[in-house]
Tab-separated table of C-alpha atoms in Angstrom:
chain	number	residue	atom	x	y	z
A	21	UNK	CA	-52.351	-6.821	1.386
A	22	UNK	CA	-52.686	-4.458	4.270
A	23	UNK	CA	-54.684	-1.269	4.103
A	24	UNK	CA	-52.783	1.964	5.382
A	25	UNK	CA	-56.103	3.050	6.827
A	26	UNK	CA	-56.120	-0.046	8.945
A	27	UNK	CA	-52.555	-0.061	9.936
A	28	UNK	CA	-51.247	3.740	10.174
A	29	UNK	CA	-48.123	2.593	11.866
A	30	UNK	CA	-47.176	1.019	8.419
A	31	UNK	CA	-47.822	4.338	6.479
A	32	UNK	CA	-45.607	6.015	9.233
A	33	UNK	CA	-42.882	3.442	8.674
A	34	UNK	CA	-42.866	3.830	4.720
A	35	UNK	CA	-42.865	7.610	4.897
A	36	UNK	CA	-39.917	7.663	7.393
A	37	UNK	CA	-37.958	5.250	5.199
A	38	UNK	CA	-38.507	7.364	2.159
A	39	UNK	CA	-37.068	10.666	3.981
A	40	UNK	CA	-34.201	8.662	5.300
A	41	UNK	CA	-33.408	7.446	1.942
A	42	UNK	CA	-33.616	10.987	0.507
A	43	UNK	CA	-31.448	12.401	3.347
A	44	UNK	CA	-28.626	9.804	2.620
A	45	UNK	CA	-28.573	10.464	-1.069
A	46	UNK	CA	-28.399	14.279	-0.361
A	47	UNK	CA	-25.381	13.600	2.014
A	48	UNK	CA	-23.569	11.487	-0.524
A	49	UNK	CA	-24.492	8.023	1.341
A	50	UNK	CA	-25.482	4.970	-0.467
A	51	UNK	CA	-25.168	1.319	0.190
A	52	UNK	CA	-21.779	0.853	-1.598
A	53	UNK	CA	-19.600	1.673	1.398
A	54	UNK	CA	-17.122	3.258	-0.938
A	55	UNK	CA	-17.812	6.905	-0.583
A	56	UNK	CA	-14.912	7.708	1.879
A	57	UNK	CA	-12.403	6.514	-0.760
A	58	UNK	CA	-11.101	9.334	-2.759
A	59	UNK	CA	-9.250	8.792	-5.988
A	60	UNK	CA	-5.731	10.042	-6.003
A	61	UNK	CA	-4.763	9.261	-9.501
A	62	UNK	CA	-7.266	10.651	-12.163
A	63	UNK	CA	-6.127	8.276	-15.022
A	64	UNK	CA	-5.516	10.967	-17.470
A	65	UNK	CA	-2.165	12.882	-16.280
A	66	UNK	CA	0.296	13.014	-13.333
A	67	UNK	CA	-1.364	15.728	-11.416
A	68	UNK	CA	-0.484	15.579	-7.853
A	69	UNK	CA	2.361	13.138	-8.718
A	70	UNK	CA	6.093	13.767	-9.368
A	71	UNK	CA	8.503	11.291	-10.952
A	72	UNK	CA	11.148	10.799	-13.773
A	73	UNK	CA	9.204	10.885	-16.981
A	74	UNK	CA	11.826	8.292	-18.457
A	75	UNK	CA	10.156	5.717	-16.297
A	76	UNK	CA	6.768	6.905	-15.585
A	77	UNK	CA	3.810	7.752	-17.823
A	78	UNK	CA	-0.215	7.567	-18.137
A	79	UNK	CA	-1.609	5.429	-20.784
A	80	UNK	CA	-5.188	3.996	-21.082
A	81	UNK	CA	-6.288	4.999	-17.470
A	82	UNK	CA	-3.308	3.606	-16.073
A	83	UNK	CA	-0.130	4.607	-14.191
A	84	UNK	CA	2.897	2.764	-15.996
A	85	UNK	CA	6.228	2.236	-14.615
A	86	UNK	CA	8.671	0.981	-17.173
A	87	UNK	CA	12.303	0.118	-17.536
A	88	UNK	CA	13.666	-0.399	-20.929
A	89	UNK	CA	17.050	-1.802	-21.955
A	90	UNK	CA	18.060	1.604	-22.841
A	91	UNK	CA	17.006	3.004	-19.511
A	92	UNK	CA	18.472	0.484	-16.835
A	93	UNK	CA	18.513	2.226	-13.509
A	94	UNK	CA	21.285	2.647	-11.267
A	95	UNK	CA	19.014	3.311	-7.996
A	96	UNK	CA	15.229	2.602	-7.507
A	97	UNK	CA	13.049	5.448	-8.733
A	98	UNK	CA	9.704	6.445	-7.321
A	99	UNK	CA	6.662	8.333	-8.503
A	100	UNK	CA	5.512	10.270	-5.430
A	101	UNK	CA	1.993	11.598	-4.460
A	102	UNK	CA	2.873	15.043	-3.306
A	103	UNK	CA	-0.494	16.203	-2.149
A	104	UNK	CA	-0.835	14.460	1.199
A	105	UNK	CA	1.301	12.923	3.905
A	106	UNK	CA	-1.300	10.718	5.427
A	107	UNK	CA	-1.149	8.919	9.000
A	108	UNK	CA	-3.825	6.752	9.625
A	109	UNK	CA	-5.438	5.494	6.354
A	110	UNK	CA	-6.521	2.844	3.947
A	111	UNK	CA	-5.104	2.621	0.514
A	112	UNK	CA	-6.596	0.342	-2.243
A	113	UNK	CA	-5.189	-0.134	-5.726
A	114	UNK	CA	-4.749	-2.706	-8.240
A	115	UNK	CA	-1.602	-3.731	-10.116
A	116	UNK	CA	-0.163	-5.854	-12.941
A	117	UNK	CA	3.623	-6.619	-13.401
A	118	UNK	CA	5.682	-8.517	-15.587
A	119	UNK	CA	7.400	-11.647	-14.574
A	120	UNK	CA	10.851	-9.873	-14.197
A	121	UNK	CA	9.291	-6.867	-12.561
A	122	UNK	CA	10.090	-5.874	-9.170
A	123	UNK	CA	7.893	-2.743	-7.605
A	124	UNK	CA	6.253	-1.693	-4.259
A	125	UNK	CA	3.870	0.730	-2.665
A	126	UNK	CA	5.606	3.002	-0.079
A	127	UNK	CA	3.901	4.887	2.623
A	128	UNK	CA	4.597	6.968	5.735
A	129	UNK	CA	7.992	7.754	3.712
A	130	UNK	CA	10.440	10.424	3.554
A	131	UNK	CA	12.045	12.016	0.477
A	132	UNK	CA	15.658	11.310	0.564
A	133	UNK	CA	17.512	14.741	0.132
A	134	UNK	CA	20.222	14.832	-2.636
A	135	UNK	CA	18.722	11.957	-4.660
A	136	UNK	CA	16.063	12.433	-7.378
A	137	UNK	CA	12.762	10.323	-6.635
A	138	UNK	CA	13.970	8.512	-3.722
A	139	UNK	CA	11.976	7.657	-0.695
A	140	UNK	CA	12.760	6.090	2.709
A	141	UNK	CA	10.138	4.217	4.521
A	142	UNK	CA	7.693	1.282	4.677
A	143	UNK	CA	6.844	-0.526	1.549
A	144	UNK	CA	4.464	-3.161	0.336
A	145	UNK	CA	6.444	-5.137	-1.877
A	146	UNK	CA	5.448	-6.278	-5.283
A	147	UNK	CA	7.162	-8.608	-7.632
A	148	UNK	CA	6.438	-10.654	-10.836
A	149	UNK	CA	7.948	-13.775	-9.367
A	150	UNK	CA	6.014	-13.428	-6.100
A	151	UNK	CA	9.024	-13.966	-3.984
A	152	UNK	CA	8.263	-10.727	-1.893
A	153	UNK	CA	4.721	-9.830	-2.732
A	154	UNK	CA	2.808	-8.463	0.149
A	155	UNK	CA	5.795	-8.319	2.736
A	156	UNK	CA	6.588	-5.260	4.752
A	157	UNK	CA	10.070	-3.999	3.458
A	158	UNK	CA	11.360	-0.664	4.957
A	159	UNK	CA	13.369	0.958	2.082
A	160	UNK	CA	16.489	2.439	3.034
A	161	UNK	CA	15.927	1.739	6.729
A	162	UNK	CA	15.458	-1.353	8.693
A	163	UNK	CA	14.873	-3.547	5.549
A	164	UNK	CA	12.539	-6.649	5.887
A	165	UNK	CA	10.171	-6.228	8.998
A	166	UNK	CA	7.825	-9.031	8.048
A	167	UNK	CA	8.010	-11.733	5.306
A	168	UNK	CA	4.780	-12.516	3.447
A	169	UNK	CA	2.898	-14.886	5.716
A	170	UNK	CA	3.989	-13.185	8.938
A	171	UNK	CA	2.306	-11.433	11.642
A	172	UNK	CA	5.121	-9.617	13.576
A	173	UNK	CA	5.690	-7.276	16.485
A	174	UNK	CA	8.809	-4.866	16.351
A	175	UNK	CA	9.949	-4.007	19.825
A	176	UNK	CA	12.079	-1.244	21.082
A	177	UNK	CA	15.416	-1.163	19.454
A	178	UNK	CA	18.081	-2.502	21.648
A	179	UNK	CA	20.345	0.488	23.100
A	180	UNK	CA	23.283	-1.549	21.756
A	181	UNK	CA	22.353	-0.457	18.163
A	182	UNK	CA	23.513	3.055	17.226
A	183	UNK	CA	20.774	5.136	15.332
A	184	UNK	CA	23.262	6.050	12.732
A	185	UNK	CA	24.138	2.401	11.843
A	186	UNK	CA	21.024	0.382	11.586
A	187	UNK	CA	22.646	-2.141	9.522
A	188	UNK	CA	24.407	-3.496	12.325
A	189	UNK	CA	20.940	-5.199	13.480
A	190	UNK	CA	20.322	-6.469	9.805
A	191	UNK	CA	21.351	-9.894	8.621
A	192	UNK	CA	20.185	-11.232	5.243
A	193	UNK	CA	18.154	-8.124	4.505
A	194	UNK	CA	16.190	-8.717	7.603
A	195	UNK	CA	15.720	-6.459	10.768
A	196	UNK	CA	16.684	-8.893	13.682
A	197	UNK	CA	14.895	-7.461	16.563
A	198	UNK	CA	11.367	-8.729	15.672
A	199	UNK	CA	8.777	-11.176	17.187
A	200	UNK	CA	6.850	-13.613	14.902
A	201	UNK	CA	3.761	-14.034	16.601
A	202	UNK	CA	1.805	-16.248	13.583
A	203	UNK	CA	2.822	-17.601	10.251
A	204	UNK	CA	0.727	-18.548	7.289
A	205	UNK	CA	1.908	-21.119	4.517
A	206	UNK	CA	3.699	-19.036	1.786
A	207	UNK	CA	2.686	-21.223	-0.848
A	208	UNK	CA	-0.957	-21.076	-0.128
A	209	UNK	CA	-0.803	-17.221	-0.110
A	210	UNK	CA	1.099	-16.999	-3.367
A	211	UNK	CA	-1.424	-19.343	-5.199
A	212	UNK	CA	-4.032	-16.506	-4.668
A	213	UNK	CA	-1.829	-13.987	-6.833
A	214	UNK	CA	-2.441	-13.912	-10.452
A	215	UNK	CA	0.638	-13.805	-12.618
A	216	UNK	CA	0.940	-11.170	-15.105
A	217	UNK	CA	-2.702	-10.209	-14.518
A	218	UNK	CA	-4.551	-7.644	-12.303
A	219	UNK	CA	-4.397	-8.163	-8.589
A	220	UNK	CA	-5.620	-5.907	-5.583
A	221	UNK	CA	-3.869	-4.297	-2.891
A	222	UNK	CA	-5.319	-3.083	0.307
A	223	UNK	CA	-3.386	-1.441	2.960
A	224	UNK	CA	-4.729	-0.752	6.367
A	225	UNK	CA	-2.514	1.642	8.338
A	226	UNK	CA	-3.460	2.957	11.710
A	227	UNK	CA	-1.297	3.675	14.729
A	228	UNK	CA	1.599	1.226	15.082
A	229	UNK	CA	-0.199	-1.461	12.969
A	230	UNK	CA	0.304	-1.997	9.283
A	231	UNK	CA	-1.603	-4.524	7.490
A	232	UNK	CA	-0.983	-5.725	3.804
A	233	UNK	CA	-3.908	-7.485	1.881
A	234	UNK	CA	-3.451	-8.788	-1.563
A	235	UNK	CA	-6.627	-10.119	-3.360
A	236	UNK	CA	-8.535	-10.062	0.012
A	237	UNK	CA	-5.845	-12.087	2.031
A	238	UNK	CA	-3.694	-10.836	4.787
A	239	UNK	CA	-0.121	-11.286	3.491
A	240	UNK	CA	1.599	-9.548	6.400
A	241	UNK	CA	1.002	-7.506	9.534
A	242	UNK	CA	3.448	-5.527	11.527
A	243	UNK	CA	3.162	-3.727	14.864
A	244	UNK	CA	5.839	-1.383	15.089
A	245	UNK	CA	6.702	-0.407	18.728
A	246	UNK	CA	10.048	0.696	17.933
A	247	UNK	CA	9.483	4.476	18.614
A	248	UNK	CA	13.020	5.458	17.590
A	249	UNK	CA	12.859	4.189	14.087
A	250	UNK	CA	9.151	3.978	13.264
A	251	UNK	CA	7.216	6.521	11.237
A	252	UNK	CA	3.907	7.724	11.646
A	253	UNK	CA	3.005	9.754	8.595
A	254	UNK	CA	4.658	10.430	5.412
A	255	UNK	CA	4.406	10.232	1.424
A	256	UNK	CA	2.852	7.680	-0.766
A	257	UNK	CA	4.755	6.501	-3.805
A	258	UNK	CA	5.241	3.448	-6.143
A	259	UNK	CA	8.565	2.225	-7.114
A	260	UNK	CA	10.455	0.801	-10.212
A	261	UNK	CA	13.329	-1.221	-9.006
A	262	UNK	CA	16.848	-1.799	-10.323
A	263	UNK	CA	17.289	-4.974	-12.230
A	264	UNK	CA	16.148	-6.053	-15.581
A	265	UNK	CA	13.792	-4.451	-18.014
A	266	UNK	CA	10.307	-4.445	-16.507
A	267	UNK	CA	6.883	-2.850	-16.549
A	268	UNK	CA	4.484	-2.456	-13.712
A	269	UNK	CA	0.780	-0.877	-14.050
A	270	UNK	CA	-1.201	0.718	-11.432
A	271	UNK	CA	-4.990	1.725	-11.619
A	272	UNK	CA	-7.808	2.670	-9.197
A	273	UNK	CA	-5.597	4.126	-6.635
A	274	UNK	CA	-7.877	5.264	-3.741
A	275	UNK	CA	-7.298	6.750	-0.270
A	276	UNK	CA	-9.314	6.855	2.892
A	277	UNK	CA	-8.431	8.676	6.028
A	278	UNK	CA	-9.045	6.937	9.184
C-alpha cells in the first residue's frame, strides 16, 4: 500500500478523479451512454401522438396497434408523432407482432393531405412472417429501396422518369434505379428475429444514409442520392397495414438527435 505522504501525485490524481466524477453527475453524464436518448412515448397515454383510436391505444406501458375482424382497414393507418420532424437522428424501440401482422416505422415522412392518418416516406418494415422485416420501403412513393440484406445506393433519377409518375420506374414493387453494393444472406438475418416475441429496432439516419438494425444486426442500408425524390426531414410514425386482423406492440421508443 502506498502512503499519500510518500506519493503526493497519487493523492492529486484521486482528488481529480472525484472532482471529475462529481462534475459528470452534475451535468447528467454517466457511463451508461444512454443520456442523449429521449423517450418520445411516455407509456401512459398518447400525448404527442395522433392516430385513429379505433386502431391505437396504450396498455401496460405499450403502444398497441390492433385490427380486428370488425375493423378491417381499407388503407394503411398510422399513429404519428407530431412534436418533432427530425432530420439527423437515431431511433430505438422494441416491437412485438403477431404472425399475420404487417407494420413499419416511418421517418422523414410527410402527412398525406385529404386522407386521415396517412404518411408518405421512408419506412423500416416489420412483419410477423419476416418477409420484409428491416427493409427500406418508401410508402406511397418509390416503393422498395432496399430489401433486407442489401446495401444500396440510389442515384439521381433518370430524366426520362416524370416526377408526377414515379410508378413508371417501379417493377414488382421495387424502385428500378438502384445499385446494390453488398448483400447478406437473408435466411441468416431472419434467424435472428424472434417470432411473436420482443425484438429491437435501431435506426441511424444521417444525411443521405439510412441504416436499419434489427436485434443489433444491419438489415439494410440506403444511400439516397436522388435529390429530386429524397426527403431529409419529416414525421415519425408507426403503422397498421391493410390485410387480416393483426396486433403490433411498441415500447421504449427513444430518439436522439445527431
